mmCIF file of C-alpha atoms in Angstrom:
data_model
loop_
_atom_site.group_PDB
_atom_site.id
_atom_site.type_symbol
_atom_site.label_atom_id
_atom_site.label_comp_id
_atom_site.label_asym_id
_atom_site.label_seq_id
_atom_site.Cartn_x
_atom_site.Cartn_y
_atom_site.Cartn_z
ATOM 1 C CA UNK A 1 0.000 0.000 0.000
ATOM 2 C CA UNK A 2 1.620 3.302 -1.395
ATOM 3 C CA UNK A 3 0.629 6.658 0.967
ATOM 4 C CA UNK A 4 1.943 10.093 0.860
ATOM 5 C CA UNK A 5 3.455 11.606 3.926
ATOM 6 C CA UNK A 6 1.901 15.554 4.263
ATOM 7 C CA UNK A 7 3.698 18.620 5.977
ATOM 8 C CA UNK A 8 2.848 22.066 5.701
ATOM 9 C CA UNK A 9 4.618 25.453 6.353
ATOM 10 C CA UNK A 10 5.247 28.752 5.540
ATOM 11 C CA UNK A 11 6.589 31.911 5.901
ATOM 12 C CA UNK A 12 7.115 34.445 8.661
ATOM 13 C CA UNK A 13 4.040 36.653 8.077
ATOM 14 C CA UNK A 14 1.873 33.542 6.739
ATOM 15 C CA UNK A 15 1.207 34.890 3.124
ATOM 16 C CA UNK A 16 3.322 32.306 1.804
ATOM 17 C CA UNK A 17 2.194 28.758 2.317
ATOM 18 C CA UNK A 18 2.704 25.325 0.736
ATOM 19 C CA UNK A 19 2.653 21.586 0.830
ATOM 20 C CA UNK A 20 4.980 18.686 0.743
ATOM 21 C CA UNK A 21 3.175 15.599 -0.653
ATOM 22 C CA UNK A 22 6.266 12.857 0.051
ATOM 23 C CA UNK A 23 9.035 11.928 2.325
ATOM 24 C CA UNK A 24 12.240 14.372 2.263
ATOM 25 C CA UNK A 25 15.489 12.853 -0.266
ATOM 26 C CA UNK A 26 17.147 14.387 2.423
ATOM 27 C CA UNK A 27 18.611 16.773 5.177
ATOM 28 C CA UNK A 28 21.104 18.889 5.740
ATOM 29 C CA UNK A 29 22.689 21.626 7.748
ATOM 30 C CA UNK A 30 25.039 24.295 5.629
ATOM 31 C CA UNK A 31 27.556 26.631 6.694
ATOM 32 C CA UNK A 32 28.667 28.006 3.631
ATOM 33 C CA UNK A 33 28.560 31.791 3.348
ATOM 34 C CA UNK A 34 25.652 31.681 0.729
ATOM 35 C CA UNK A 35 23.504 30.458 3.664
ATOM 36 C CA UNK A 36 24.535 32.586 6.556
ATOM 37 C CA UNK A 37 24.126 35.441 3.804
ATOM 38 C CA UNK A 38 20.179 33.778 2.957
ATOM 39 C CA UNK A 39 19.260 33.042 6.327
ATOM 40 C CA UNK A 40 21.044 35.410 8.256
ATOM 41 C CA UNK A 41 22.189 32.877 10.480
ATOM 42 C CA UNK A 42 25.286 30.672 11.710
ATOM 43 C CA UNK A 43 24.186 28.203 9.257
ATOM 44 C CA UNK A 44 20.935 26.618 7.188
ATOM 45 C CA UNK A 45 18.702 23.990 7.194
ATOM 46 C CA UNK A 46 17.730 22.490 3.610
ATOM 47 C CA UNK A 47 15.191 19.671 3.608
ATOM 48 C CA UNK A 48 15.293 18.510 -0.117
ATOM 49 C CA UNK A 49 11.732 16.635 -1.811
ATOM 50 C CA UNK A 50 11.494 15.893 -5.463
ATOM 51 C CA UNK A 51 10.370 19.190 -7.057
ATOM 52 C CA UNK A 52 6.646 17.642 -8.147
ATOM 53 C CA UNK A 53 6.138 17.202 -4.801
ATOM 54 C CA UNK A 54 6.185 20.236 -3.487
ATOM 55 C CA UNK A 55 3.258 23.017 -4.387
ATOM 56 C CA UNK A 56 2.737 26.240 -3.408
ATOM 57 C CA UNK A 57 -0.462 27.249 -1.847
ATOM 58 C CA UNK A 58 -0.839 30.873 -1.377
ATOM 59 C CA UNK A 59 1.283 33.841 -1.663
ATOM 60 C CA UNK A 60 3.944 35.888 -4.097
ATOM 61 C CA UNK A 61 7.507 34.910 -4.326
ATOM 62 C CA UNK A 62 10.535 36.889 -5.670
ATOM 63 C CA UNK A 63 13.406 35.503 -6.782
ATOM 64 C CA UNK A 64 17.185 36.028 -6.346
ATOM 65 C CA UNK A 65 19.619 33.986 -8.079
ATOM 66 C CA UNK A 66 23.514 33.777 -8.056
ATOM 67 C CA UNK A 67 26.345 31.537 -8.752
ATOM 68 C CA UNK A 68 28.399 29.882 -6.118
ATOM 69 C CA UNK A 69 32.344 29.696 -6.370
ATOM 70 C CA UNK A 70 32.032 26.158 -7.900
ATOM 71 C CA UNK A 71 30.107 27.791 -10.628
ATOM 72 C CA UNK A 72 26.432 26.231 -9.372
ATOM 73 C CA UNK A 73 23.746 28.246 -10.282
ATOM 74 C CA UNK A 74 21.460 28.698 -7.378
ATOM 75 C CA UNK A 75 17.563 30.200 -7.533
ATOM 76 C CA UNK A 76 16.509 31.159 -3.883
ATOM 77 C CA UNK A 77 12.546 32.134 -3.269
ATOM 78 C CA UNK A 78 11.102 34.827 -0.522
ATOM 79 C CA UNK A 79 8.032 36.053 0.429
ATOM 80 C CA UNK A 80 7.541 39.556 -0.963
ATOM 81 C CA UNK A 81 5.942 40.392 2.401
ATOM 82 C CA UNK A 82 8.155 39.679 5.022
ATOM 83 C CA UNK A 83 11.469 38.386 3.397
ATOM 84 C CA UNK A 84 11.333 34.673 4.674
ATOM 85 C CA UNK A 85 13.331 32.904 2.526
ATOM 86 C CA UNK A 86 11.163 29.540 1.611
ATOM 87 C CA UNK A 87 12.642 27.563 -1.018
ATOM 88 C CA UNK A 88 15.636 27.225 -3.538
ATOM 89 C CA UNK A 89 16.788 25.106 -6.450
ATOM 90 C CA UNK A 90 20.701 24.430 -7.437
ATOM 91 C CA UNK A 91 21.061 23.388 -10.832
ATOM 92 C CA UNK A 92 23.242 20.329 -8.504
ATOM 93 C CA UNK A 93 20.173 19.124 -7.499
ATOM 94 C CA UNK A 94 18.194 18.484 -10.698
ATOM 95 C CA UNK A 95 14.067 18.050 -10.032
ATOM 96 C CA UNK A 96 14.804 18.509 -6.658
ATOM 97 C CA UNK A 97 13.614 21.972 -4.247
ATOM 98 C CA UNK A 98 15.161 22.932 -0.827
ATOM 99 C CA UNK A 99 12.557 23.937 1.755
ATOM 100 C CA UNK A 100 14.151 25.906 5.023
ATOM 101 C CA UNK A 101 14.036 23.603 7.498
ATOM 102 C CA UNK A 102 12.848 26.275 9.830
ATOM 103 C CA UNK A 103 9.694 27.415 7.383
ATOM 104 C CA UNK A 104 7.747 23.751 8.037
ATOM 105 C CA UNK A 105 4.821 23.719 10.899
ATOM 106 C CA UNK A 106 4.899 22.550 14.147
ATOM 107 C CA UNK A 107 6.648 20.095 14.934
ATOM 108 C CA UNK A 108 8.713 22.252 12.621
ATOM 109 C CA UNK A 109 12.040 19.777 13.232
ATOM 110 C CA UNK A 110 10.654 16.290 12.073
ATOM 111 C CA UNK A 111 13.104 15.507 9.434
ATOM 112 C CA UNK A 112 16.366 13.703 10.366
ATOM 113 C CA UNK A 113 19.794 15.373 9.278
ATOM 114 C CA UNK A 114 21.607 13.439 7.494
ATOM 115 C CA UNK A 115 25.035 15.361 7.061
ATOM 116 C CA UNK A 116 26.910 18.974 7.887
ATOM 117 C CA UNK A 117 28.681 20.576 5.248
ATOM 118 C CA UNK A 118 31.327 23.287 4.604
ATOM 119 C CA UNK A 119 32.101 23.497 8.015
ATOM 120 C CA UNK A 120 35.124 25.395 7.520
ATOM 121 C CA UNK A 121 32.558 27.996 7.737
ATOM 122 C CA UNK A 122 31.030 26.929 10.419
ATOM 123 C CA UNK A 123 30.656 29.237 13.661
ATOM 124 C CA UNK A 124 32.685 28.140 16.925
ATOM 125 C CA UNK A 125 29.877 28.064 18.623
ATOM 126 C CA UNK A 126 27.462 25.900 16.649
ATOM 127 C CA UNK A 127 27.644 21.908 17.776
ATOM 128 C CA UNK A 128 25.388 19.253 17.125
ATOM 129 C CA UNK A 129 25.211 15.124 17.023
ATOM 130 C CA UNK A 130 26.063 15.069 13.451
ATOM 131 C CA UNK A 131 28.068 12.222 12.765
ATOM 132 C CA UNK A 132 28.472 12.819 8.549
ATOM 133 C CA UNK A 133 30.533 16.336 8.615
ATOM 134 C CA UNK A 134 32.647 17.915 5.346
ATOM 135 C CA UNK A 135 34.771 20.499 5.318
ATOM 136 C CA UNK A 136 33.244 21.817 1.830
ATOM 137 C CA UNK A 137 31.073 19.483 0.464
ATOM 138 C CA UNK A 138 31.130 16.518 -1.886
ATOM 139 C CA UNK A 139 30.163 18.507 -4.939
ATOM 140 C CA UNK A 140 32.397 21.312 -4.203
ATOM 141 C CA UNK A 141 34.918 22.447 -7.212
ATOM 142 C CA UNK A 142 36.286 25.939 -7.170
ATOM 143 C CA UNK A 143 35.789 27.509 -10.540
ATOM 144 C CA UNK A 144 35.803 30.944 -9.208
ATOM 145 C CA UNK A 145 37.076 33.881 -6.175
ATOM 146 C CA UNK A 146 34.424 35.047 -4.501
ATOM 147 C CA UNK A 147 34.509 38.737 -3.063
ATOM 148 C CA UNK A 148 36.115 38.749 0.512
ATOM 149 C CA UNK A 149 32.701 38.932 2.294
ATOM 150 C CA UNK A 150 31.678 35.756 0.489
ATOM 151 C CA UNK A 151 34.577 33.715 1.028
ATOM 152 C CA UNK A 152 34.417 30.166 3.220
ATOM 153 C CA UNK A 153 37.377 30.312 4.902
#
């Protein structure tokens, strides 16, 4: 017997609101500058699903997109309201959509982390039970310099 696994979330001011129809591929916590720049945090939370299984409910998204010093192209989405940065695609991650971790409904943290990466990033005072831990990633390969304030190390 095949069932779909439902979660819900959204962002900040609740304009924005979707669905996830599926279990997560997977988890992840990410300290490269891109994310403490997106979040405005230590680090990020990406919970990945196949794309199709992810639909957006209500609200207006913008868009901001960029390329990453291994030459990924990345697509990040925000409410237009209150900023909450909701979802993202990176072109290393075909048919698949990250979903911050943090946006999902109580209880928000049901997902199970699977790995930490770029953690030569990573703040001194952020520790966790991660066992799976990279000091870039496994996908990393620098193509490019990034400007000083975007720089991993």
């Amino acid at each position: 017997m095949s069932y779909k696994i439902l979660n819900q979330g959204g962002c900040a001011c609740g304009n924005v609101r979707y669905k996830t129809i599926a279990k997560e591929e997977f988890a992840a916590v990410c300290h490269c500058r891109y994310c403490q720049l997106r979040t405005g945090s230590a680090f990020g939370i990406s919970v990945y699903f196949k794309s199709d299984d992810v639909e957006l409910l209500s609200g207006d998204l913008k868009k901001f997109e960029y390329t990453t010093e291994s030459g990924n192209s990345v697509t990040t989405q925000f409410c237009v309201e209150c900023g909450t940065s909701v979802f993202w695609n990176a072109n290393i991650f075909k048919g698949m959509t990250g979903i911050g971790g943090g946006t999902f409904d109580p209880p928000t943290f049901w997902y199970k982390i699977k790995r930490e990466v770029f953690c030569r990033s990573k703040a001194y005072f952020s520790k966790n039970e991660i066992n799976t831990k990279f000091e870039t990633s496994p996908t990393f390969n620098k193509m490019k310099d990034d400007p000083p304030r975007k720089r991993g190390i």
